[in-house]
Every structure is written in C-alpha cells, then in structure tokens.
PDB file of C-alpha atoms in Angstrom:
ATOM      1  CA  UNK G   1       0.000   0.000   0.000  1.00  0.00           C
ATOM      2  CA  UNK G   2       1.374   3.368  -1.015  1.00  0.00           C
ATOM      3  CA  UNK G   3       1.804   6.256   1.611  1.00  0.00           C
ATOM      4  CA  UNK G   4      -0.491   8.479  -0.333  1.00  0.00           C
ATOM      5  CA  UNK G   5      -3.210   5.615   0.240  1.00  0.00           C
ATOM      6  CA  UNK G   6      -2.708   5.111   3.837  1.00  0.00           C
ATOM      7  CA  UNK G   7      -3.013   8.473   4.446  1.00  0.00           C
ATOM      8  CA  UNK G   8      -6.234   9.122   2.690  1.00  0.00           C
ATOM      9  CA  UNK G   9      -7.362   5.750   4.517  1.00  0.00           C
ATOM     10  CA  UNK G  10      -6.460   7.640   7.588  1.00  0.00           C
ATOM     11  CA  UNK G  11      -8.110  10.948   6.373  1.00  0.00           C
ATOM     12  CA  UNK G  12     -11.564   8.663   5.779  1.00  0.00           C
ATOM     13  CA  UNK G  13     -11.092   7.031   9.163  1.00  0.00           C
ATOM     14  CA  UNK G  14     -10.808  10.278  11.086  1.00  0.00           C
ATOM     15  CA  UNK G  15     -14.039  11.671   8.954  1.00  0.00           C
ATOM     16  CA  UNK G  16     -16.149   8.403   9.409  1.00  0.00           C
ATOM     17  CA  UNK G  17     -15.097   8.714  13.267  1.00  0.00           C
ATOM     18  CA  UNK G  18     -15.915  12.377  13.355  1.00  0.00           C
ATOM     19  CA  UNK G  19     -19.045  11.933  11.676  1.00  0.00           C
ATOM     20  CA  UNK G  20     -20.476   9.076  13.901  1.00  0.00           C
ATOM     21  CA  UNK G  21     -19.524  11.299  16.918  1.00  0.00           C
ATOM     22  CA  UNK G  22     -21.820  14.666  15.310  1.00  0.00           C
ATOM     23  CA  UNK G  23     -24.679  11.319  15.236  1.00  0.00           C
ATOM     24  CA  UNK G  24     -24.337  10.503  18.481  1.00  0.00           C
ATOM     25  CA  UNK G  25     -25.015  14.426  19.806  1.00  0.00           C
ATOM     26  CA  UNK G  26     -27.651  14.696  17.390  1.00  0.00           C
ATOM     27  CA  UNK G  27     -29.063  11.057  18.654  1.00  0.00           C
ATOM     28  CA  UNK G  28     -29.110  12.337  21.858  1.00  0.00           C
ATOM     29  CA  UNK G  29     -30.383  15.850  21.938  1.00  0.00           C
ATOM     30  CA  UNK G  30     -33.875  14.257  19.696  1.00  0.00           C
ATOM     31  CA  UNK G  31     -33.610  11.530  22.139  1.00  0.00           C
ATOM     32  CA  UNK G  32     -33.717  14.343  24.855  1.00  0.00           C
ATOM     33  CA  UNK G  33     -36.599  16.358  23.344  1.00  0.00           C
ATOM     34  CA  UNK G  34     -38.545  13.241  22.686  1.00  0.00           C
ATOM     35  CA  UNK G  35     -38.356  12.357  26.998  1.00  0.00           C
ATOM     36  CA  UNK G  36     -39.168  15.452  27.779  1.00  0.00           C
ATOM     37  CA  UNK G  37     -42.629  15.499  25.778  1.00  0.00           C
ATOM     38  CA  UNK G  38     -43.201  11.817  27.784  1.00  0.00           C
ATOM     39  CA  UNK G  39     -43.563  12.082  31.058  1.00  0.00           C
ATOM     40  CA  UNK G  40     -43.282   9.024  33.219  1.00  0.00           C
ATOM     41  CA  UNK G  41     -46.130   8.829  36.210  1.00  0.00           C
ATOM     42  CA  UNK G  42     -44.962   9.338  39.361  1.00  0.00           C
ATOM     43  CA  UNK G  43     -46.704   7.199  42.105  1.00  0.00           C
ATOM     44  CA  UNK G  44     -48.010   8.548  45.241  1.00  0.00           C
ATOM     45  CA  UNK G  45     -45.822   7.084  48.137  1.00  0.00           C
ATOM     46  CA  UNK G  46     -47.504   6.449  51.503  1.00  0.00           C
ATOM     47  CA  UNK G  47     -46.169   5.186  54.449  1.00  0.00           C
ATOM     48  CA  UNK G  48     -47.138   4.550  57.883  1.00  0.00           C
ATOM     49  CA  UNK G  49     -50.402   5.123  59.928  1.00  0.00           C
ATOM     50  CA  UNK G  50     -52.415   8.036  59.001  1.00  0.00           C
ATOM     51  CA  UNK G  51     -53.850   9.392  62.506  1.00  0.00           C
ATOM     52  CA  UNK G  52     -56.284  12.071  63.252  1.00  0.00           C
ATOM     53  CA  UNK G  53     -57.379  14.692  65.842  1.00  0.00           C
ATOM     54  CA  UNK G  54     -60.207  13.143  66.423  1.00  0.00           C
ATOM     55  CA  UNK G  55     -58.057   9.635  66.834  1.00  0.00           C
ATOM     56  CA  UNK G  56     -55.737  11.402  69.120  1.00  0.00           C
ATOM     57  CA  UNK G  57     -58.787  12.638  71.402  1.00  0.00           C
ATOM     58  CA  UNK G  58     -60.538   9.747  71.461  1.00  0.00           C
ATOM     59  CA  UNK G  59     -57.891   8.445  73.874  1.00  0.00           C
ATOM     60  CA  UNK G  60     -58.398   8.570  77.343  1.00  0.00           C
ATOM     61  CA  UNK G  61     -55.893   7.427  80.306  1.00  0.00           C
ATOM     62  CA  UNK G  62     -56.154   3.761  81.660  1.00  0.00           C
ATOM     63  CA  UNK G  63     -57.054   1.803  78.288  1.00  0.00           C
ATOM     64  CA  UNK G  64     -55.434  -1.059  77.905  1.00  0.00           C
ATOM     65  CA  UNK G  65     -52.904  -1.824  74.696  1.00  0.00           C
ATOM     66  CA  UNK G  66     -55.413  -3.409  72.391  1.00  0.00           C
ATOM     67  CA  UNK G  67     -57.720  -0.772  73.106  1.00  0.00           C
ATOM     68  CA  UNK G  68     -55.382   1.508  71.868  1.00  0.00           C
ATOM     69  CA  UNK G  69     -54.769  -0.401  68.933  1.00  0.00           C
ATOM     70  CA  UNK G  70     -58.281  -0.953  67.579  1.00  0.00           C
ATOM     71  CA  UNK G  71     -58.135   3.363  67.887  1.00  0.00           C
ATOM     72  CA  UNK G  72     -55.173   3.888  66.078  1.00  0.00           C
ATOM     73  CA  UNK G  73     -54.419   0.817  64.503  1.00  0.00           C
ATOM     74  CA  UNK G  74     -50.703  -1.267  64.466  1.00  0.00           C
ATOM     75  CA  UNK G  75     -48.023   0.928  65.136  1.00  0.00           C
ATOM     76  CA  UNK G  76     -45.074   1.459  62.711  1.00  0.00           C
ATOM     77  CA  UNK G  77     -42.308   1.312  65.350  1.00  0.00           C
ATOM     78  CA  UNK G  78     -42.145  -1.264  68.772  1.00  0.00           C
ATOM     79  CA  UNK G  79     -38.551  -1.001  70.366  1.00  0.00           C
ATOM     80  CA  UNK G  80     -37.491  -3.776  72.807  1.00  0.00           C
ATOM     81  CA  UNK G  81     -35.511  -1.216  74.413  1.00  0.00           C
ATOM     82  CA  UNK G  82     -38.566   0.699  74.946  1.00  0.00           C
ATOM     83  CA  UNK G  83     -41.477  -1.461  75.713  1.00  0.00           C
ATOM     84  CA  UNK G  84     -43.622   1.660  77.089  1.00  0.00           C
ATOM     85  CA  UNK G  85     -44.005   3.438  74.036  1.00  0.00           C
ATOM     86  CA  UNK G  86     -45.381   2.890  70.318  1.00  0.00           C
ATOM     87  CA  UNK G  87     -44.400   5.027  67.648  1.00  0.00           C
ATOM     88  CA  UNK G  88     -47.194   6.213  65.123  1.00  0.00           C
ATOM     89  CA  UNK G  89     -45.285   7.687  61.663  1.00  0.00           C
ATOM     90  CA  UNK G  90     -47.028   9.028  58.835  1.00  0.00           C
ATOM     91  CA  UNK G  91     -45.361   9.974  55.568  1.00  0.00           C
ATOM     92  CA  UNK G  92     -46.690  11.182  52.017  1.00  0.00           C
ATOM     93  CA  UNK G  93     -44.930  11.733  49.135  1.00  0.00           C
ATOM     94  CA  UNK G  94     -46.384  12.983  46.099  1.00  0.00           C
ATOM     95  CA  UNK G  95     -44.821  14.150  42.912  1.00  0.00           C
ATOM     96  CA  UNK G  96     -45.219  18.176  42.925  1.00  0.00           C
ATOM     97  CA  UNK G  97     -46.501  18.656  46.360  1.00  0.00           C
ATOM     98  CA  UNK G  98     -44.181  18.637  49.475  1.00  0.00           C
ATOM     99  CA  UNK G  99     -44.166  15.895  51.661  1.00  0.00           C
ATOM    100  CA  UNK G 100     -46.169  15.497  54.792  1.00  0.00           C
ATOM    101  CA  UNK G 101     -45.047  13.939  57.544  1.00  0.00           C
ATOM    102  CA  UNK G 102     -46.346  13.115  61.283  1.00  0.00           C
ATOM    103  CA  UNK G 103     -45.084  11.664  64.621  1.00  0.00           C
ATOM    104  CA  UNK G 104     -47.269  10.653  67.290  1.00  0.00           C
ATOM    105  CA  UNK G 105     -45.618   8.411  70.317  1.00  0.00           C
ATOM    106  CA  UNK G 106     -48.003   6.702  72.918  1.00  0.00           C
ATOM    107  CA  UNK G 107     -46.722   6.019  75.995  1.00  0.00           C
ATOM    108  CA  UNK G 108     -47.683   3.532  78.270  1.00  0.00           C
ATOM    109  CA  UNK G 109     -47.584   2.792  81.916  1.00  0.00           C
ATOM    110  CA  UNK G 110     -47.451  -1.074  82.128  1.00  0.00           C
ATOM    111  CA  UNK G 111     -50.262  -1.999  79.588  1.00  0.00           C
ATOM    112  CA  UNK G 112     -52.281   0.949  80.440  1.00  0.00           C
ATOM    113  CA  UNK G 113     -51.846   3.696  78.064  1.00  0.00           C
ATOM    114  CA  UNK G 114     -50.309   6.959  80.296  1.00  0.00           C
ATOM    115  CA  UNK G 115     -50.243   9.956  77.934  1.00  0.00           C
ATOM    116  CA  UNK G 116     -49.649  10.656  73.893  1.00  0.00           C
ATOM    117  CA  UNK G 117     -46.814  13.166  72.820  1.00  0.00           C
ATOM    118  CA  UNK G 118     -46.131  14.414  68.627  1.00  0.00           C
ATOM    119  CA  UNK G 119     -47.140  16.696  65.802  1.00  0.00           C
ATOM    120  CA  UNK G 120     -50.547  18.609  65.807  1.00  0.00           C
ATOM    121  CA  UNK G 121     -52.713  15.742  64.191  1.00  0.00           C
ATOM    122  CA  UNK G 122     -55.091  17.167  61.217  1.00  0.00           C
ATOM    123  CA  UNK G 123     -58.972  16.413  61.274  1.00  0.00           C
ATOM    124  CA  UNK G 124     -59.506  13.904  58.680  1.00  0.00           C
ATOM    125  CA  UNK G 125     -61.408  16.405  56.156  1.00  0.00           C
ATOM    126  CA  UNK G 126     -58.182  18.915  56.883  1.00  0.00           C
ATOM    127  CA  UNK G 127     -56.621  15.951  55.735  1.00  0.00           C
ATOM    128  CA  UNK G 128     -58.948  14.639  52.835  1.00  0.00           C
ATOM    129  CA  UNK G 129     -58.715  18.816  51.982  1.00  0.00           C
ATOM    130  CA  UNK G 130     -55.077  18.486  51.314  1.00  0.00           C
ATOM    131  CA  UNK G 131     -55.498  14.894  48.799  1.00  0.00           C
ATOM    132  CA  UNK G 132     -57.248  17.078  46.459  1.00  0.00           C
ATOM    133  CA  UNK G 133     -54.905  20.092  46.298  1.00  0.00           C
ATOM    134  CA  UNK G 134     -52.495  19.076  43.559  1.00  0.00           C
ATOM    135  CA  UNK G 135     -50.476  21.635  41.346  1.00  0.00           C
ATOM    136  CA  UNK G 136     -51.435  20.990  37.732  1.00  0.00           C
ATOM    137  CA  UNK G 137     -48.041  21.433  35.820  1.00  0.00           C
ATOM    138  CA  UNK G 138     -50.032  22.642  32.571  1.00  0.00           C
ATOM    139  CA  UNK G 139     -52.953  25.544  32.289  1.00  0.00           C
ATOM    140  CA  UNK G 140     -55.744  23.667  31.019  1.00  0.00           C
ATOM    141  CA  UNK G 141     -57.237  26.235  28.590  1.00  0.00           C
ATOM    142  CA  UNK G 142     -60.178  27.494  28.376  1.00  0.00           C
ATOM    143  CA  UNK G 143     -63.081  25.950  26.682  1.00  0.00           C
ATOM    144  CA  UNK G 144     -66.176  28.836  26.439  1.00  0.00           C
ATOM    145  CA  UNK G 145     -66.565  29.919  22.832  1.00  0.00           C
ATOM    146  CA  UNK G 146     -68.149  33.532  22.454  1.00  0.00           C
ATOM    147  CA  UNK G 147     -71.507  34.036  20.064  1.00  0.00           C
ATOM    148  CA  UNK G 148     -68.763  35.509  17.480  1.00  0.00           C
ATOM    149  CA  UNK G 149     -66.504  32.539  17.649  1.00  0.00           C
ATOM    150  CA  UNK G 150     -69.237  30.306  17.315  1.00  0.00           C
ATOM    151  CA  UNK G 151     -71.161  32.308  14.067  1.00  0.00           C
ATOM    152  CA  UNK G 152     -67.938  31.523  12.046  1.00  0.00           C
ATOM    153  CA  UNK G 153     -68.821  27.729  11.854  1.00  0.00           C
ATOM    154  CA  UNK G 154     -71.967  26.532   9.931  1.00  0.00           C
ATOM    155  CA  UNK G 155     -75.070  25.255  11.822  1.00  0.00           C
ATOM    156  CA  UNK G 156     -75.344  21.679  11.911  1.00  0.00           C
ATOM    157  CA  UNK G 157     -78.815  20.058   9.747  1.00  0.00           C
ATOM    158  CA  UNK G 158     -81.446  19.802  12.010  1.00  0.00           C
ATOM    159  CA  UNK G 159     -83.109  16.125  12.114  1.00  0.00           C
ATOM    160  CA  UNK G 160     -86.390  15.705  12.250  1.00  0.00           C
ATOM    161  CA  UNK G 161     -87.658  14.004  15.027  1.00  0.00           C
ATOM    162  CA  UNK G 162     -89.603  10.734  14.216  1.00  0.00           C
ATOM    163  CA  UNK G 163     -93.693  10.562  14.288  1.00  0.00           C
ATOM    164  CA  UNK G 164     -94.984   9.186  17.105  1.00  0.00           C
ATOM    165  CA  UNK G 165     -94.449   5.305  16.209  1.00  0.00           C
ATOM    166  CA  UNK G 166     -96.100   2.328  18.091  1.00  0.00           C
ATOM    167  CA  UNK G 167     -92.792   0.544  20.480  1.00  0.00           C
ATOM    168  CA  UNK G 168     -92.547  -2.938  19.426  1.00  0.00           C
ATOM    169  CA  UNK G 169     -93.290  -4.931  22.559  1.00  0.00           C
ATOM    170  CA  UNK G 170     -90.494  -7.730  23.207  1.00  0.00           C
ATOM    171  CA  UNK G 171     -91.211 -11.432  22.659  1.00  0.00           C
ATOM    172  CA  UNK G 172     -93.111 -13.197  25.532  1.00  0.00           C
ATOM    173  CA  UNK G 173     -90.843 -15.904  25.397  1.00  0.00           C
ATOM    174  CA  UNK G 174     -87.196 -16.369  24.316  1.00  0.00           C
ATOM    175  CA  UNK G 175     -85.833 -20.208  21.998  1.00  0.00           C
ATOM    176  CA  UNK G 176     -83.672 -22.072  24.040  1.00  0.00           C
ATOM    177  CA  UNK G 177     -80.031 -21.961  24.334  1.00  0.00           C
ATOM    178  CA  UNK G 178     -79.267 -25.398  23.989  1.00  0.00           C
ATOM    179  CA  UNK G 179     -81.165 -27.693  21.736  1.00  0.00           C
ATOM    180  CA  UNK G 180     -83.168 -30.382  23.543  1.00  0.00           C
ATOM    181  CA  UNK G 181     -81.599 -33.252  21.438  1.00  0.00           C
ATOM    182  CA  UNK G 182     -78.073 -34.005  21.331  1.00  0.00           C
TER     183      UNK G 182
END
C-alpha cells in the first residue's frame, strides 16, 4: 500500500469517526426532546399510619394496649428497648406537592396507656382537603366559545324528530339456548 493511500485511509477514518460522533449528539439531543414530551407517572408514596385529631382525642388514660390499637391501629415502630411506648409515623410523598409527615408516640404505663406526645394531628377532612390540592403542571385552557366565535362555523342540519311510532313490545318468550336433542 502506497503512503499516499494510507493516508487518505487515515483521512476517511478520522471523517467516518468524526461523523459518527456529530450522530451521536444529534441522537441524543432528539432523544432528549422526545423524553421530555413523555412524562413518566410518578406514584403517590404512603407510608405509615395516618392518625387524626379526632383519633388522638378519642384516647383517654387507663385503656389497655389493644384498646389503643383498635383506635389507632398497628403501630409502625415497637422497640425492645422501649417497651412503654409505640411510635405512630405518617409519611406522604407525592410528585409536585411537598411531603407530609407526622409523629405521634403513645406512651404507656405497664399496659395501660399513660399519655400521647407528637405533631398537631389534622382532622380527617383537613386531611382529605389536602389529597385534592395538587399543582397541575399545565394551564388547562379554556373551553367557552363567544356568540362571534361560534357564528364563524356553519349550523349543523337539524333532524327531524320521528312521528310518534307504536314501540314494538319484546317477545313473551325467548328459543332455548341449547337444543333439547343431542
């Protein structure tokens, strides 16, 4: 092979590289614009026991542990080290709204429940109130058309309705689904 071959066999080499490289950052700026028009859905996370206000007060001093439970349901933490108190956590994540989270820790003297300590607890419809508040990313536009807008299409053919006609009555009795014989 001559040198004035190898070099143009170089020369192509080097373009053919160059060229698959401009591909690749072409590739991936369409492939960028196409995943940002697709959106993937993002899942609501929830974790833990919601508990309410009206939970919270619903507890008196002197109930016993299961009495507690059937109120506020399991608990999310038990310690062995700490045998006295349960540990009510409440967590919910949700794409575009910021996260909630709640503590409440129930203490108890032997089995009988002593005193609750944590965050201020919402009602439930405070908290139903805040499931439907959700940012919408996109305006959704409006959809009232004016008299003017609407005089620029033509009217649609009116059908006639039909004359009164007599309603067929339905069949007394239906043929059978299976034949007798077989």
């Amino acid at each position: 092979m001559s040198v004035s071959a190898r070099c143009s066999a170089r020369w192509a080499l080097t373009l053919l590289f160059g060229a698959s490289l401009t591909a690749c950052g072409s590739f991936d700026s369409a492939s960028n614009r196409v995943a940002n028009l697709v959106t993937p859905y993002k899942v609501d996370v929830v974790q833990g026991n919601f508990v309410s206000r009206e939970q919270v007060e619903a507890l008196k001093p002197g109930m016993g542990r299961q009495q507690v439970k059937e109120i506020l349901g399991t608990p999310l933490v038990t310690s062995l080290f700490h045998a006295d108190r349960w540990e009510y956590v409440f967590t919910l994540k949700r794409p575009g709204v910021e996260v909630q989270s709640r503590k409440l820790t129930v203490f108890f003297n032997g089995d009988l429940f002593e005193r609750a300590e944590g965050d201020e607890m919402p009602t439930e419809a405070e908290f139903v109130a805040t499931l439907g508040t959700r940012t919408p990313k996109n305006k959704v536009p409006v959809l009232d058309a004016t008299e003017a807008q609407l005089a620029k299409f033509p009217k649609p053919a009116t059908v006639p309705e039909p004359a009164d006609s007599p309603v067929p009555t339905p069949p007394s009795s239906y043929p059978p689904l299976e034949s007798s014989t077989r």
